Short mmCIF file of C-alpha atoms and ligand atoms in Angstrom, two decimals:
data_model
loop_
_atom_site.label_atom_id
_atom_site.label_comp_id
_atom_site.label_asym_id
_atom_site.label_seq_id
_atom_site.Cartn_x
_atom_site.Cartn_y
_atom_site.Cartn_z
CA UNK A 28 14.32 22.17 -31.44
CA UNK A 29 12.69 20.07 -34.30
CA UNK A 30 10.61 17.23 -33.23
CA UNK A 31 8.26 15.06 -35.33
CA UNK A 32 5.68 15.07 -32.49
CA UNK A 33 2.44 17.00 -31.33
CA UNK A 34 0.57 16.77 -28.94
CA UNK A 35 -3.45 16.94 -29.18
CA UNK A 36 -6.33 16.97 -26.90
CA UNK A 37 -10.30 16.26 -27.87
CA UNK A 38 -12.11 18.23 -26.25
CA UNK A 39 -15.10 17.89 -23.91
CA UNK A 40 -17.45 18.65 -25.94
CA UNK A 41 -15.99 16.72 -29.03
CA UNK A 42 -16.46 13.61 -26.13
CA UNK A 43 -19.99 14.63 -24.62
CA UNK A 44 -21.03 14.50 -28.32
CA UNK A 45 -19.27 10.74 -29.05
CA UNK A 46 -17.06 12.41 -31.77
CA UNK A 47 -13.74 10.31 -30.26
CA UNK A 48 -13.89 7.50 -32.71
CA UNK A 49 -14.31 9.55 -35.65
CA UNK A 50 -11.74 12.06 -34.62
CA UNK A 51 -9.41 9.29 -33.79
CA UNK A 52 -9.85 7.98 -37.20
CA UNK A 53 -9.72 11.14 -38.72
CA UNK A 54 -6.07 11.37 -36.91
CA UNK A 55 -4.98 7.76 -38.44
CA UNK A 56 -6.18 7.40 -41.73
CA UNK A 57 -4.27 11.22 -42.31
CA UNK A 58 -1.00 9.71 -41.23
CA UNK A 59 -0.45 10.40 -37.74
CA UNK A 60 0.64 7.29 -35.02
CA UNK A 61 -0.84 7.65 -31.86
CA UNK A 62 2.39 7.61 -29.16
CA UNK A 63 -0.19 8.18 -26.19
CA UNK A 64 -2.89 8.40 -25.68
CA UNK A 65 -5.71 8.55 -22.09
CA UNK A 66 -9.51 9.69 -21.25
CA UNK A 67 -8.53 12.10 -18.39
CA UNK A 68 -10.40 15.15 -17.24
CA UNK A 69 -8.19 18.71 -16.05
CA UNK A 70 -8.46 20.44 -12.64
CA UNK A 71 -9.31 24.32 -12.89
CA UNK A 72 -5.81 24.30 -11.45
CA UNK A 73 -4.58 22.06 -14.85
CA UNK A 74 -6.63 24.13 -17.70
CA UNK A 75 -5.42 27.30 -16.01
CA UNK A 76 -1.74 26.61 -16.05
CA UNK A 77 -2.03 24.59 -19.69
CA UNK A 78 -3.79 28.11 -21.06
CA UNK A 79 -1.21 30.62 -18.85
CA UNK A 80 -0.54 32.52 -22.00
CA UNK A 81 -4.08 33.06 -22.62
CA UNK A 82 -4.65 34.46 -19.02
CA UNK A 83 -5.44 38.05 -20.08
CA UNK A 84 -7.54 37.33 -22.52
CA UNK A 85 -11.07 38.44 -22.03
CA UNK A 86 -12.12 34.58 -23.32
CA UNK A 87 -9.72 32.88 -20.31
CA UNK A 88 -12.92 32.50 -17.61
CA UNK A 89 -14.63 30.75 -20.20
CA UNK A 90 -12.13 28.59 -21.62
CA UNK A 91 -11.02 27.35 -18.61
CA UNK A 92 -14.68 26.64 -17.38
CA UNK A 93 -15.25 24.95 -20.79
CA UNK A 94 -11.72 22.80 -20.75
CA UNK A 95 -12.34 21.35 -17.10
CA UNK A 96 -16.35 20.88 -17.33
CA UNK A 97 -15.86 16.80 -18.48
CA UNK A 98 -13.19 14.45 -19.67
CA UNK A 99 -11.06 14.95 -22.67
CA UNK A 100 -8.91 12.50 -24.68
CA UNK A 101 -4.95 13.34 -24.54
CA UNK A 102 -2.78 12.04 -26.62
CA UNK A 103 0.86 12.50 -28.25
CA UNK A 104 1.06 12.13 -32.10
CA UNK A 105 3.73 10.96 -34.29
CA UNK A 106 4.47 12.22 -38.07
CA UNK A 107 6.63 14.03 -40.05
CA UNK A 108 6.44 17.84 -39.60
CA UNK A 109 3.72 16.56 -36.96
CA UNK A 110 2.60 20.26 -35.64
CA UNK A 111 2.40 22.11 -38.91
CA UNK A 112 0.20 18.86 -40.42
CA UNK A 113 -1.68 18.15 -37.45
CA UNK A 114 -2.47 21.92 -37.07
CA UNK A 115 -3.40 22.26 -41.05
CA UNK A 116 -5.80 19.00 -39.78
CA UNK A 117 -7.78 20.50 -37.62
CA UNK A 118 -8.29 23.51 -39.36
CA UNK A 119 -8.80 27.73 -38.26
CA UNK A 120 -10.25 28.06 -34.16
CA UNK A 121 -12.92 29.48 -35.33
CA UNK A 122 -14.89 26.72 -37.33
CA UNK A 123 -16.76 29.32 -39.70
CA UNK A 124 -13.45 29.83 -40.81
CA UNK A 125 -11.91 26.55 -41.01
CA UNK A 126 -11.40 24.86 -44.08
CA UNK A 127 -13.90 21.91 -45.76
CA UNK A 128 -12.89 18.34 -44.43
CA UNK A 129 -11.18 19.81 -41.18
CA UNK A 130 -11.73 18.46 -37.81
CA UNK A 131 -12.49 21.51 -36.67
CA UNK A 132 -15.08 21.93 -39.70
CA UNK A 133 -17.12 18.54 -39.15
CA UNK A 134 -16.95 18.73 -35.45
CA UNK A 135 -16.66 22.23 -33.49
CA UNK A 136 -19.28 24.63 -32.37
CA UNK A 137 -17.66 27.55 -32.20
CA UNK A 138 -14.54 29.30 -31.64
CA UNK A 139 -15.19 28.69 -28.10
CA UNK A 140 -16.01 24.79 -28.05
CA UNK A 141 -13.66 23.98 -30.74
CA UNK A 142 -13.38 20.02 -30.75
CA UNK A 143 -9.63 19.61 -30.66
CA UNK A 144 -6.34 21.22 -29.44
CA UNK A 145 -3.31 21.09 -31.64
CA UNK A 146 0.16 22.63 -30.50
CA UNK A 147 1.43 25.36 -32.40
CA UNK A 148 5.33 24.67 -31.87
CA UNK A 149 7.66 21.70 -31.08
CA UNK A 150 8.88 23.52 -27.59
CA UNK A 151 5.32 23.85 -26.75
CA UNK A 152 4.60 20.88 -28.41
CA UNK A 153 6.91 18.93 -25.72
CA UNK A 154 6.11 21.46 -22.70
CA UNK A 155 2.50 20.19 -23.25
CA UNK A 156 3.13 16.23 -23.67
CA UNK A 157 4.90 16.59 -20.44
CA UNK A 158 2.25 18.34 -18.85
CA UNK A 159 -0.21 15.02 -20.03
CA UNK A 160 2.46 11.81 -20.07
CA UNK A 161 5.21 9.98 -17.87
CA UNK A 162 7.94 8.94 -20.28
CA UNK A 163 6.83 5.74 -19.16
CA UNK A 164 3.16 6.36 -21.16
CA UNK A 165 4.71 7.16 -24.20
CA UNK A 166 5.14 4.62 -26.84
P1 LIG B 221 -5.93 27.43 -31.12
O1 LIG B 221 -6.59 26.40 -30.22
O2 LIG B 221 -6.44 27.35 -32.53
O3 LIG B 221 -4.43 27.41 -31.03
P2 LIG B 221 -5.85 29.84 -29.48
O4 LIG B 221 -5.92 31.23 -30.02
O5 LIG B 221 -4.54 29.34 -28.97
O6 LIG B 221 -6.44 28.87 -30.61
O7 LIG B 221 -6.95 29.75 -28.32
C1 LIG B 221 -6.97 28.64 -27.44
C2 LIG B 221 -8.40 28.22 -27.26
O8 LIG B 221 -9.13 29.27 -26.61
C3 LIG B 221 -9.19 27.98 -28.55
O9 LIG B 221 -8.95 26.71 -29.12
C4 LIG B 221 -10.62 28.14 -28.08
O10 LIG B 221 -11.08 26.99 -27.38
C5 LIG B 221 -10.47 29.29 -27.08
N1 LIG B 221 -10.71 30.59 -27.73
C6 LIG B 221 -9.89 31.23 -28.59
N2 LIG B 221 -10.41 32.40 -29.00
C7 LIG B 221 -11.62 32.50 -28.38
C8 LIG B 221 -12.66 33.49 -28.38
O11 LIG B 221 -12.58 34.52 -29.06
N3 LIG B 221 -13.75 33.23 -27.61
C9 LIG B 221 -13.88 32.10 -26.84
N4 LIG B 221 -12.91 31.15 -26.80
C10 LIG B 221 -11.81 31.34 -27.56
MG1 LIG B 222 -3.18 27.90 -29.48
#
């Protein structure tokens, strides 16, 4: 399946620090329309089911304490060859190895509190929208 669609979430620390409005930016002025978007906050239930295939990892305790600790933004982006761009966007997970002018370069901590989520596929780029949006919330 080939979809021009991703699907994104800032995280909570990229929100605790104010860092929407730049990221949001960020997202527009690159080329990307914003097809949803909400300020919600995940369950340990949610973060635990969104990061399943991360579940053995020795990281996945953290990570889900990290993801559920205070609201995030959500949102569903629109572009050509969305995932691969959005993904080359944010830059590597770990910011000391992520590329100058990347979100993940002007924004993230760590590999841990990273700033932003970027899918990595268009199935798991629609498995995750779903997760987030109603049909009816996405524009
Ligand atoms: P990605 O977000 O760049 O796709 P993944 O390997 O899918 O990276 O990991 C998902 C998330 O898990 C990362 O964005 C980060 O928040 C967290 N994470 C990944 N590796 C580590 C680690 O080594 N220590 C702590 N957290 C990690
Ligand atoms: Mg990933």
């Amino acid at each position: 399946m080939v979809t021009n669609r991703t699907f994104t979430m800032l995280k909570p620390d990229a929100v605790e620090k104010g860092h929407v409005g730049a990221i949001l930016e960020k997202i527009n002025v690159s080329g990307f329309r914003i097809v949803a978007l909400k300020l919600t906050q995940m369950t340990t239930a949610d973060a635990k089911a969104f990061y399943a295939i991360h579940s053995e990892r020795p990281f996945f305790g953290e990570l889900v304490e990290y993801m559920t600790r205070g609201p995030i933004i959500a949102a569903i982006l629109e572009k050509e060859n969305a995932v691969d761009d959005f993904r080359t966007l944010i830059g590597a997970t770990n910011p000391a190895d992520a590329a100058d002018g990347t979100i993940r370069k002007l924004y993230a901590a760590s590999i841990g509190e990273n700033a932003v989520h970027g899918s990595d596929s268009d199935e798991n780029a629609a498995i995750e929208s779903a997760f987030h949006f109603s049909g009816r919330e996405q524009f």
